Coordinates of N, CA and C in Angstrom, one line a residue:
Chain A
E131 N 24.1 4.4 19.3 CA 24.3 5.2 18.2 C 23.1 6.1 17.9
A132 N 23.4 7.3 17.3 CA 22.3 8.2 17.0 C 21.4 7.5 15.9
G133 N 20.1 7.9 16.0 CA 19.2 7.3 15.0 C 19.1 8.1 13.7
V134 N 18.1 7.8 12.9 CA 17.9 8.5 11.7 C 17.2 9.8 12.0
A135 N 17.7 10.9 11.6 CA 17.1 12.2 11.9 C 16.4 12.7 10.7
Q136 N 15.2 13.2 11.0 CA 14.4 13.8 9.9 C 13.9 15.2 10.4
S137 N 13.8 16.1 9.4 CA 13.1 17.4 9.7 C 12.5 17.9 8.5
P138 N 11.4 18.7 8.6 CA 10.8 19.1 9.9 C 9.9 17.9 10.4
R139 N 9.4 18.0 11.6 CA 8.4 16.9 12.0 C 7.1 17.1 11.4
Y140 N 6.7 18.3 11.2 CA 5.3 18.6 10.7 C 5.5 19.7 9.6
K141 N 4.6 19.6 8.6 CA 4.6 20.7 7.6 C 3.2 20.8 7.0
I142 N 2.7 22.0 7.0 CA 1.4 22.3 6.4 C 1.6 23.2 5.2
I143 N 1.1 22.9 4.1 CA 1.3 23.7 2.9 C 0.0 23.7 2.1
E144 N -0.1 24.7 1.2 CA -1.3 24.8 0.3 C -0.9 24.0 -0.9
K145 N -2.0 23.5 -1.6 CA -1.7 22.7 -2.8 C -1.1 23.7 -3.8
R146 N -0.3 23.1 -4.6 CA 0.6 23.8 -5.7 C 1.8 24.4 -5.1
Q147 N 2.0 24.4 -3.8 CA 3.2 24.9 -3.2 C 4.3 23.8 -3.2
S148 N 5.5 24.2 -2.9 CA 6.6 23.3 -2.9 C 7.0 23.0 -1.4
V149 N 7.6 21.8 -1.2 CA 8.1 21.5 0.1 C 9.3 20.6 0.0
A150 N 10.2 20.6 1.0 CA 11.3 19.8 1.0 C 11.5 19.1 2.4
F151 N 11.9 17.9 2.4 CA 12.2 17.2 3.6 C 13.6 16.8 3.6
W152 N 14.2 16.7 4.9 CA 15.6 16.4 5.0 C 15.8 15.1 5.9
C153 N 16.8 14.3 5.5 CA 17.1 13.1 6.3 C 18.6 13.0 6.5
N154 N 18.9 12.7 7.7 CA 20.3 12.4 8.0 C 20.4 10.9 8.5
P155 N 20.9 10.0 7.8 CA 20.9 8.6 8.2 C 21.9 8.3 9.3
I156 N 21.9 7.1 9.7 CA 22.9 6.7 10.7 C 24.3 6.7 10.1
S157 N 25.2 7.1 10.8 CA 26.6 7.3 10.3 C 27.1 5.9 9.7
G158 N 27.6 5.9 8.5 CA 28.1 4.7 7.9 C 27.1 3.9 7.1
H159 N 25.9 4.3 7.2 CA 24.8 3.5 6.5 C 24.9 3.9 5.0
A160 N 25.2 3.0 4.2 CA 25.3 3.3 2.7 C 24.0 3.4 2.0
T161 N 23.0 2.7 2.5 CA 21.7 2.6 1.8 C 20.7 3.5 2.5
L162 N 20.0 4.3 1.8 CA 19.0 5.2 2.3 C 17.7 5.0 1.5
Y163 N 16.5 5.1 2.2 CA 15.2 4.9 1.6 C 14.3 6.0 2.0
W164 N 13.4 6.4 1.1 CA 12.3 7.2 1.4 C 11.0 6.5 1.2
Y165 N 10.2 6.4 2.2 CA 8.9 5.8 2.1 C 7.8 6.8 2.3
Q166 N 6.6 6.6 1.7 CA 5.5 7.4 1.9 C 4.4 6.6 2.6
Q167 N 3.9 7.1 3.7 CA 2.9 6.4 4.5 C 1.6 7.2 4.6
I168 N 0.6 6.9 3.7 CA -0.6 7.5 3.8 C -1.4 7.0 5.0
L169 N -2.2 7.9 5.6 CA -3.0 7.5 6.8 C -3.8 6.2 6.6
G170 N -3.6 5.3 7.5 CA -4.3 4.0 7.4 C -3.7 3.0 6.5
Q171 N -2.5 3.3 5.9 CA -1.9 2.3 5.0 C -0.4 2.0 5.5
G172 N 0.1 1.0 4.9 CA 1.5 0.7 5.2 C 2.5 1.6 4.4
P173 N 3.7 1.7 4.8 CA 4.7 2.5 4.1 C 4.9 1.9 2.7
K174 N 5.1 2.8 1.7 CA 5.4 2.4 0.4 C 6.7 3.1 -0.1
L175 N 7.5 2.3 -0.6 CA 8.9 2.8 -1.0 C 8.7 3.8 -2.2
L176 N 9.4 4.9 -2.0 CA 9.5 5.9 -3.1 C 10.8 5.8 -3.8
I177 N 11.9 5.7 -3.1 CA 13.2 5.7 -3.7 C 14.2 5.1 -2.8
Q178 N 15.2 4.4 -3.4 CA 16.3 3.8 -2.6 C 17.6 4.3 -3.2
F179 N 18.5 4.7 -2.3 CA 19.8 5.2 -2.7 C 20.8 4.2 -2.2
Q180 N 21.9 4.0 -2.9 CA 23.1 3.3 -2.5 C 24.2 4.3 -2.6
N181 N 24.7 4.7 -1.5 CA 25.6 5.9 -1.5 C 25.0 7.0 -2.2
N182 N 25.5 7.6 -3.2 CA 24.8 8.8 -3.8 C 24.1 8.4 -5.1
G183 N 24.0 7.1 -5.4 CA 23.3 6.6 -6.6 C 22.0 6.1 -6.3
V184 N 21.1 6.2 -7.3 CA 19.7 5.7 -7.2 C 19.7 4.2 -7.6
V185 N 19.1 3.4 -6.7 CA 19.0 2.0 -6.9 C 17.6 1.7 -7.5
D186 N 16.6 2.3 -7.0 CA 15.2 2.1 -7.4 C 14.4 3.3 -7.2
D187 N 13.8 3.9 -8.2 CA 12.9 5.0 -8.1 C 11.7 4.7 -8.9
S188 N 11.3 3.5 -9.1 CA 10.2 3.1 -10.0 C 8.9 3.6 -9.4
Q189 N 8.8 3.8 -8.1 CA 7.5 4.2 -7.5 C 7.5 5.7 -7.2
L190 N 8.5 6.4 -7.6 CA 8.5 7.9 -7.4 C 7.8 8.6 -8.5
P191 N 6.8 9.4 -8.1 CA 6.1 10.2 -9.2 C 7.0 11.3 -9.7
K192 N 7.7 11.1 -10.7 CA 8.8 11.9 -11.1 C 8.3 13.3 -11.7
D193 N 7.0 13.4 -12.0 CA 6.6 14.7 -12.5 C 6.6 15.7 -11.4
R194 N 6.5 15.3 -10.1 CA 6.4 16.2 -9.0 C 7.4 16.0 -7.9
F195 N 7.9 14.8 -7.8 CA 8.8 14.4 -6.7 C 10.2 14.3 -7.2
S196 N 11.1 14.7 -6.4 CA 12.5 14.5 -6.7 C 13.3 14.3 -5.4
A197 N 14.4 13.6 -5.5 CA 15.2 13.3 -4.3 C 16.6 13.3 -4.7
E198 N 17.5 13.6 -3.8 CA 18.9 13.6 -4.1 C 19.7 13.2 -2.8
R199 N 20.9 12.7 -3.0 CA 21.8 12.3 -1.9 C 23.2 12.6 -2.5
L200 N 23.5 13.9 -2.6 CA 24.6 14.3 -3.4 C 25.9 13.8 -2.8
K201 N 26.2 13.8 -1.6 CA 27.4 13.4 -1.0 C 27.4 12.0 -0.4
G202 N 26.3 11.3 -0.7 CA 26.1 9.9 -0.1 C 25.8 9.9 1.4
V203 N 25.4 11.0 1.9 CA 25.1 11.0 3.4 C 23.7 11.5 3.5
D204 N 23.5 12.8 3.7 CA 22.1 13.4 3.9 C 21.4 13.3 2.6
S205 N 20.1 13.3 2.7 CA 19.2 13.3 1.5 C 18.1 14.3 1.7
T206 N 17.6 14.8 0.6 CA 16.4 15.6 0.6 C 15.4 15.1 -0.4
L207 N 14.1 15.2 0.0 CA 13.0 14.8 -0.9 C 12.2 16.0 -1.1
K208 N 11.9 16.3 -2.3 CA 11.1 17.5 -2.7 C 9.9 17.2 -3.4
I209 N 8.8 18.0 -3.2 CA 7.6 17.8 -3.9 C 7.3 19.2 -4.5
Q210 N 7.1 19.2 -5.8 CA 6.8 20.5 -6.5 C 6.0 20.3 -7.8
P211 N 4.8 20.7 -7.9 CA 3.9 21.2 -6.9 C 3.2 20.2 -6.1
A212 N 2.8 20.5 -4.9 CA 2.1 19.5 -4.0 C 0.6 19.4 -4.4
K213 N 0.1 18.2 -4.2 CA -1.3 17.9 -4.4 C -1.9 17.4 -3.1
L214 N -3.2 17.5 -3.0 CA -3.9 17.1 -1.8 C -3.6 15.7 -1.4
E215 N -3.4 14.8 -2.4 CA -3.2 13.4 -2.2 C -1.8 13.1 -1.7
D216 N -0.9 14.1 -1.7 CA 0.4 13.9 -1.1 C 0.5 14.0 0.4
S217 N -0.6 14.3 1.0 CA -0.7 14.4 2.5 C -0.4 13.0 3.0
A218 N 0.6 12.9 3.8 CA 1.1 11.6 4.3 C 2.3 11.8 5.3
V219 N 2.8 10.8 5.8 CA 4.0 10.8 6.6 C 5.1 10.3 5.7
Y220 N 6.2 11.1 5.6 CA 7.3 10.7 4.8 C 8.4 10.2 5.7
L221 N 8.7 8.9 5.6 CA 9.6 8.2 6.4 C 11.0 8.0 5.7
C222 N 12.0 8.3 6.4 CA 13.4 8.0 5.9 C 13.9 6.8 6.7
A223 N 14.6 5.9 6.0 CA 15.2 4.8 6.7 C 16.6 4.6 6.1
S224 N 17.5 4.0 6.9 CA 18.8 3.6 6.4 C 19.2 2.3 6.9
S225 N 20.2 1.7 6.1 CA 20.7 0.4 6.5 C 22.2 0.3 6.1
L226 N 22.9 -0.6 6.7 CA 24.3 -0.7 6.4 C 24.5 -1.2 5.0
I227 N 23.7 -2.2 4.6 CA 23.8 -2.8 3.3 C 22.5 -2.8 2.7
P228 N 22.4 -3.0 1.3 CA 21.1 -3.0 0.7 C 20.2 -4.1 1.2
G229 N 18.9 -3.7 1.5 CA 18.0 -4.7 2.0 C 18.1 -4.8 3.5
G230 N 19.1 -4.2 4.1 CA 19.2 -4.2 5.5 C 19.9 -5.4 6.0
T231 N 20.4 -5.3 7.2 CA 21.1 -6.4 7.8 C 19.9 -7.3 8.3
L232 N 20.2 -8.3 9.1 CA 19.2 -9.1 9.7 C 18.2 -8.3 10.5
N233 N 18.6 -7.2 11.0 CA 17.7 -6.3 11.7 C 16.9 -5.3 10.8
G234 N 16.9 -5.5 9.5 CA 16.1 -4.7 8.7 C 16.7 -3.3 8.6
Y235 N 15.8 -2.3 8.5 CA 16.2 -1.0 8.4 C 16.0 -0.3 9.8
T236 N 16.6 0.9 9.9 CA 16.3 1.8 11.0 C 15.5 3.0 10.4
F237 N 14.4 3.2 11.0 CA 13.5 4.3 10.5 C 13.6 5.6 11.4
G238 N 13.5 6.7 10.7 CA 13.3 8.0 11.4 C 11.9 8.1 11.9
S239 N 11.6 9.2 12.6 CA 10.2 9.4 13.1 C 9.3 10.0 12.0
G240 N 9.8 10.4 10.9 CA 9.0 10.9 9.8 C 8.7 12.3 9.8
T241 N 8.2 12.8 8.7 CA 7.7 14.2 8.5 C 6.3 14.0 8.1
R242 N 5.4 14.6 8.9 CA 3.9 14.6 8.6 C 3.6 15.8 7.7
L243 N 3.2 15.5 6.5 CA 2.8 16.6 5.5 C 1.3 16.7 5.4
T244 N 0.8 17.8 5.5 CA -0.6 18.1 5.3 C -0.7 19.1 4.2
V245 N -1.4 18.8 3.1 CA -1.6 19.7 2.0 C -3.1 20.1 2.0
V246 N -3.3 21.4 2.1 CA -4.7 21.9 2.2 C -5.1 22.7 1.0
Chain B
G23 N -3.7 -7.1 -6.7 CA -3.9 -6.9 -5.2 C -2.6 -6.6 -4.5
E24 N -2.7 -6.3 -3.3 CA -1.6 -6.0 -2.5 C -0.6 -7.2 -2.3
D25 N 0.7 -6.9 -2.3 CA 1.7 -8.0 -2.1 C 1.5 -8.6 -0.7
V26 N 1.3 -7.7 0.3 CA 1.3 -8.2 1.7 C 0.0 -7.7 2.3
E27 N -0.8 -8.6 2.9 CA -2.1 -8.3 3.4 C -2.2 -8.6 4.9
Q28 N -2.9 -7.7 5.6 CA -3.2 -7.9 7.0 C -4.6 -7.5 7.3
S29 N -5.2 -8.1 8.3 CA -6.5 -7.6 8.8 C -6.3 -6.3 9.5
L30 N -7.3 -5.5 9.5 CA -7.2 -4.1 9.9 C -7.1 -3.9 11.4
F31 N -7.8 -4.7 12.1 CA -8.0 -4.4 13.5 C -8.1 -5.6 14.4
L32 N -7.6 -5.5 15.6 CA -7.7 -6.6 16.6 C -7.8 -6.0 18.0
S33 N -8.8 -6.5 18.7 CA -9.0 -6.0 20.1 C -8.9 -7.2 21.0
V34 N -8.1 -7.1 22.1 CA -8.0 -8.1 23.1 C -8.0 -7.5 24.5
R35 N -8.2 -8.3 25.5 CA -8.1 -7.9 26.9 C -6.7 -8.0 27.4
E36 N -6.4 -7.2 28.3 CA -5.0 -7.2 28.9 C -4.8 -8.6 29.6
G37 N -3.7 -9.2 29.3 CA -3.3 -10.5 29.9 C -3.6 -11.6 28.9
D38 N -4.5 -11.4 27.9 CA -4.8 -12.4 26.9 C -3.6 -12.5 25.9
S39 N -3.6 -13.5 25.0 CA -2.7 -13.5 23.9 C -3.3 -12.8 22.7
S40 N -2.5 -12.2 21.9 CA -2.9 -11.6 20.6 C -2.2 -12.3 19.5
V41 N -3.0 -12.6 18.4 CA -2.4 -13.2 17.2 C -2.7 -12.3 16.0
I42 N -1.7 -11.8 15.4 CA -1.8 -10.9 14.2 C -1.3 -11.7 13.0
N43 N -2.1 -11.7 12.0 CA -1.9 -12.5 10.8 C -1.5 -11.7 9.6
C44 N -0.7 -12.3 8.7 CA -0.2 -11.6 7.5 C -0.1 -12.7 6.4
T45 N -0.5 -12.3 5.2 CA -0.2 -13.2 4.0 C 0.6 -12.4 3.0
Y46 N 1.5 -13.1 2.4 CA 2.4 -12.4 1.4 C 2.4 -13.3 0.1
T47 N 2.9 -12.7 -0.9 CA 2.7 -13.4 -2.2 C 4.1 -13.8 -2.9
D48 N 5.2 -13.3 -2.4 CA 6.4 -13.6 -3.1 C 7.2 -14.7 -2.4
S49 N 7.2 -15.9 -3.1 CA 7.8 -17.1 -2.5 C 9.3 -16.9 -2.4
S50 N 9.9 -16.0 -3.1 CA 11.3 -15.8 -3.0 C 11.8 -14.9 -1.9
S51 N 10.8 -14.4 -1.1 CA 11.2 -13.6 0.0 C 12.1 -14.3 1.0
T52 N 13.1 -13.6 1.4 CA 14.2 -14.2 2.2 C 13.9 -14.0 3.7
Y53 N 13.5 -12.8 4.1 CA 13.3 -12.5 5.5 C 11.9 -11.9 5.6
L54 N 11.3 -12.1 6.7 CA 10.0 -11.5 7.0 C 10.1 -10.8 8.3
Y55 N 9.5 -9.7 8.4 CA 9.7 -8.8 9.6 C 8.3 -8.4 10.2
W56 N 8.4 -8.1 11.5 CA 7.3 -7.5 12.2 C 7.8 -6.2 12.8
Y57 N 7.1 -5.1 12.4 CA 7.4 -3.8 13.0 C 6.2 -3.3 13.8
K58 N 6.5 -2.4 14.8 CA 5.5 -1.8 15.6 C 5.6 -0.3 15.4
Q59 N 4.4 0.3 15.3 CA 4.4 1.8 15.2 C 3.4 2.3 16.2
E60 N 3.9 3.2 17.1 CA 3.1 3.9 18.0 C 2.7 5.2 17.5
P61 N 1.7 5.8 18.0 CA 1.2 7.1 17.4 C 2.3 8.2 17.4
G62 N 2.5 8.8 16.2 CA 3.4 9.8 16.0 C 4.9 9.4 16.0
A63 N 5.1 8.1 15.9 CA 6.5 7.6 16.0 C 6.8 6.8 14.7
G64 N 8.1 6.6 14.5 CA 8.5 5.8 13.3 C 8.3 4.3 13.6
L65 N 8.8 3.5 12.7 CA 8.6 2.1 12.8 C 9.7 1.5 13.6
Q66 N 9.3 0.6 14.6 CA 10.3 0.0 15.4 C 10.3 -1.5 15.1
L67 N 11.5 -2.1 14.8 CA 11.6 -3.5 14.5 C 11.3 -4.3 15.8
L68 N 10.4 -5.3 15.7 CA 10.1 -6.2 16.8 C 10.9 -7.4 16.6
T69 N 10.8 -8.1 15.5 CA 11.4 -9.4 15.3 C 11.4 -9.7 13.8
Y70 N 12.2 -10.7 13.4 CA 12.2 -11.1 12.0 C 12.4 -12.6 12.0
I71 N 12.1 -13.2 10.9 CA 12.3 -14.7 10.7 C 12.9 -14.9 9.3
F72 N 13.8 -15.8 9.3 CA 14.4 -16.2 8.0 C 13.4 -17.2 7.3
S73 N 13.4 -17.2 6.0 CA 12.3 -18.0 5.3 C 12.5 -19.5 5.4
N74 N 13.6 -20.0 5.9 CA 13.8 -21.4 6.1 C 13.4 -21.9 7.5
M75 N 12.9 -21.0 8.3 CA 12.5 -21.3 9.6 C 11.0 -21.4 9.7
D76 N 10.5 -22.2 10.7 CA 9.0 -22.3 10.9 C 8.6 -21.5 12.0
M77 N 9.4 -21.3 13.0 CA 9.0 -20.6 14.2 C 10.2 -19.9 14.8
K78 N 9.9 -18.8 15.4 CA 11.0 -18.1 16.2 C 10.3 -17.5 17.4
Q79 N 11.0 -17.7 18.6 CA 10.4 -17.1 19.8 C 11.4 -16.1 20.4
D80 N 10.8 -15.0 20.9 CA 11.7 -14.0 21.5 C 10.9 -13.4 22.6
Q81 N 11.1 -13.9 23.8 CA 10.4 -13.4 25.0 C 8.9 -13.6 24.8
R82 N 8.1 -12.5 24.8 CA 6.7 -12.7 24.7 C 6.2 -12.8 23.3
L83 N 7.1 -12.7 22.3 CA 6.8 -12.8 20.9 C 7.1 -14.2 20.3
T84 N 6.1 -14.7 19.5 CA 6.3 -15.9 18.8 C 5.9 -15.7 17.3
V85 N 6.8 -15.9 16.4 CA 6.5 -15.8 15.0 C 6.4 -17.2 14.4
L86 N 5.3 -17.4 13.7 CA 5.1 -18.6 13.0 C 5.1 -18.3 11.5
L87 N 5.8 -19.2 10.7 CA 5.8 -19.0 9.3 C 5.4 -20.3 8.6
N88 N 4.4 -20.2 7.8 CA 3.9 -21.3 6.9 C 4.3 -20.9 5.5
K89 N 5.4 -21.4 5.0 CA 5.9 -20.9 3.7 C 5.1 -21.5 2.6
K90 N 4.5 -22.7 2.8 CA 3.7 -23.2 1.7 C 2.4 -22.4 1.5
D91 N 1.8 -21.9 2.6 CA 0.6 -21.0 2.4 C 1.0 -19.5 2.4
K92 N 2.3 -19.2 2.5 CA 2.7 -17.8 2.5 C 2.0 -17.0 3.6
H93 N 2.0 -17.6 4.8 CA 1.3 -17.0 5.9 C 2.2 -16.8 7.1
L94 N 2.2 -15.7 7.7 CA 3.0 -15.3 8.8 C 2.1 -14.8 9.9
S95 N 2.5 -15.2 11.1 CA 1.7 -14.7 12.3 C 2.6 -14.2 13.4
L96 N 2.1 -13.3 14.2 CA 2.8 -12.8 15.4 C 1.9 -13.0 16.5
R97 N 2.4 -13.8 17.5 CA 1.7 -14.0 18.7 C 2.4 -13.2 19.9
I98 N 1.6 -12.4 20.6 CA 2.1 -11.7 21.7 C 1.4 -12.3 22.9
A99 N 2.2 -12.9 23.8 CA 1.7 -13.5 25.0 C 1.5 -12.4 26.1
D100 N 0.5 -12.6 27.0 CA 0.3 -11.7 28.1 C 0.3 -10.3 27.6
T101 N -0.6 -10.0 26.7 CA -0.7 -8.7 26.1 C -0.9 -7.6 27.1
Q102 N -0.2 -6.5 27.0 CA -0.3 -5.4 27.9 C -0.8 -4.1 27.2
T103 N -1.3 -3.2 28.0 CA -1.8 -1.9 27.3 C -0.8 -1.2 26.5
G104 N 0.5 -1.4 26.9 CA 1.6 -0.8 26.2 C 1.8 -1.4 24.8
D105 N 1.2 -2.5 24.6 CA 1.3 -3.2 23.3 C 0.4 -2.6 22.3
S106 N -0.5 -1.7 22.7 CA -1.5 -1.1 21.8 C -0.7 -0.3 20.8
A107 N -0.9 -0.6 19.5 CA -0.1 0.1 18.4 C -0.6 -0.5 17.1
I108 N 0.1 -0.1 16.0 CA -0.2 -0.7 14.7 C 1.0 -1.6 14.4
Y109 N 0.7 -2.8 14.0 CA 1.8 -3.8 13.7 C 1.8 -4.0 12.2
F110 N 3.0 -3.9 11.6 CA 3.2 -4.1 10.2 C 4.0 -5.3 10.0
C111 N 3.6 -6.2 9.1 CA 4.5 -7.2 8.6 C 5.2 -6.7 7.3
A112 N 6.3 -7.2 7.0 CA 7.1 -6.8 5.8 C 7.9 -8.0 5.3
E113 N 7.9 -8.0 4.0 CA 8.7 -9.1 3.3 C 9.9 -8.4 2.6
R114 N 11.0 -9.1 2.7 CA 12.2 -8.6 2.0 C 12.4 -9.5 0.8
K115 N 12.2 -8.9 -0.4 CA 12.3 -9.7 -1.6 C 13.8 -9.8 -2.0
N116 N 14.1 -10.8 -2.7 CA 15.4 -11.0 -3.3 C 15.7 -9.9 -4.3
A117 N 14.8 -9.7 -5.2 CA 15.0 -8.6 -6.2 C 14.9 -7.3 -5.6
G118 N 16.0 -6.5 -5.6 CA 16.0 -5.2 -5.1 C 16.3 -5.1 -3.6
N119 N 16.0 -6.2 -2.9 CA 16.3 -6.2 -1.5 C 15.5 -5.2 -0.7
M120 N 14.4 -4.6 -1.3 CA 13.6 -3.7 -0.5 C 12.6 -4.4 0.3
L121 N 12.1 -3.7 1.3 CA 11.1 -4.2 2.2 C 9.7 -3.7 1.6
T122 N 8.8 -4.6 1.5 CA 7.4 -4.3 1.2 C 6.5 -4.6 2.4
F123 N 5.7 -3.6 2.7 CA 5.0 -3.6 3.9 C 3.5 -3.9 3.7
G124 N 2.9 -4.6 4.6 CA 1.4 -4.7 4.6 C 0.8 -3.4 5.1
G125 N -0.6 -3.4 5.1 CA -1.3 -2.2 5.5 C -1.4 -1.9 7.0
G126 N -0.9 -2.9 7.8 CA -0.9 -2.7 9.2 C -2.2 -3.2 9.9
T127 N -2.0 -3.7 11.1 CA -3.1 -4.2 12.0 C -3.1 -3.4 13.3
R128 N -4.2 -2.7 13.5 CA -4.2 -1.9 14.8 C -4.6 -2.8 15.9
L129 N -3.8 -2.9 16.9 CA -4.1 -3.7 18.1 C -4.5 -2.8 19.2
M130 N -5.7 -3.1 19.7 CA -6.2 -2.3 20.9 C -6.3 -3.3 22.1
V131 N -5.7 -2.9 23.2 CA -5.6 -3.7 24.4 C -6.5 -3.1 25.4
K132 N -7.5 -3.7 25.9 CA -8.5 -3.2 26.9 C -8.0 -3.6 28.2
P133 N -8.1 -2.7 29.2 CA -7.7 -3.0 30.6 C -8.6 -4.0 31.2

């Protein structure tokens, strides 16, 4: 099966600019996650969707970050305006059911964001 | 403090065994996972263990779980240079069913 697709792979922007990331999960996967991975750290959950509804966005900095999954398939994550500390890899993951099956989640390759 | 903690770095010689350790805090965690991340790549699931198990073996990988001490370890037998990567442990909590990751252990395998 095709994996989780993310684009772009890399993005460099200046602080205070806006940026958007796109994720296409594995077909049929109802649950979608966005994680932020800062260099040298483990991934941290930003938001979890179940179909097109938000399950958990408690760690999402809502003053600047937003995410949507309007049709319950693709998702976009937006940062507006970006700060230097937003430099990280943004990972999208999907799973068939919440919490993943026994095999956990399937991760995409991520989008590496550099804010200068 | 962090929910899941790992040591930062491990260096071994090719052919030796590697043991990567992890401690977690949530006793209600149902599954614990080990993921591997190579440079520029996403996370690849290596193995998992259910919380009512003590040990799981999968080819060169052995996972040990001490639920009393909330300690998880991953042993890689006959470590190869291709095993060089960052290894993350993760716990799946009952509440929310999300995965919480440790900070990762960078494994370096010297020829």
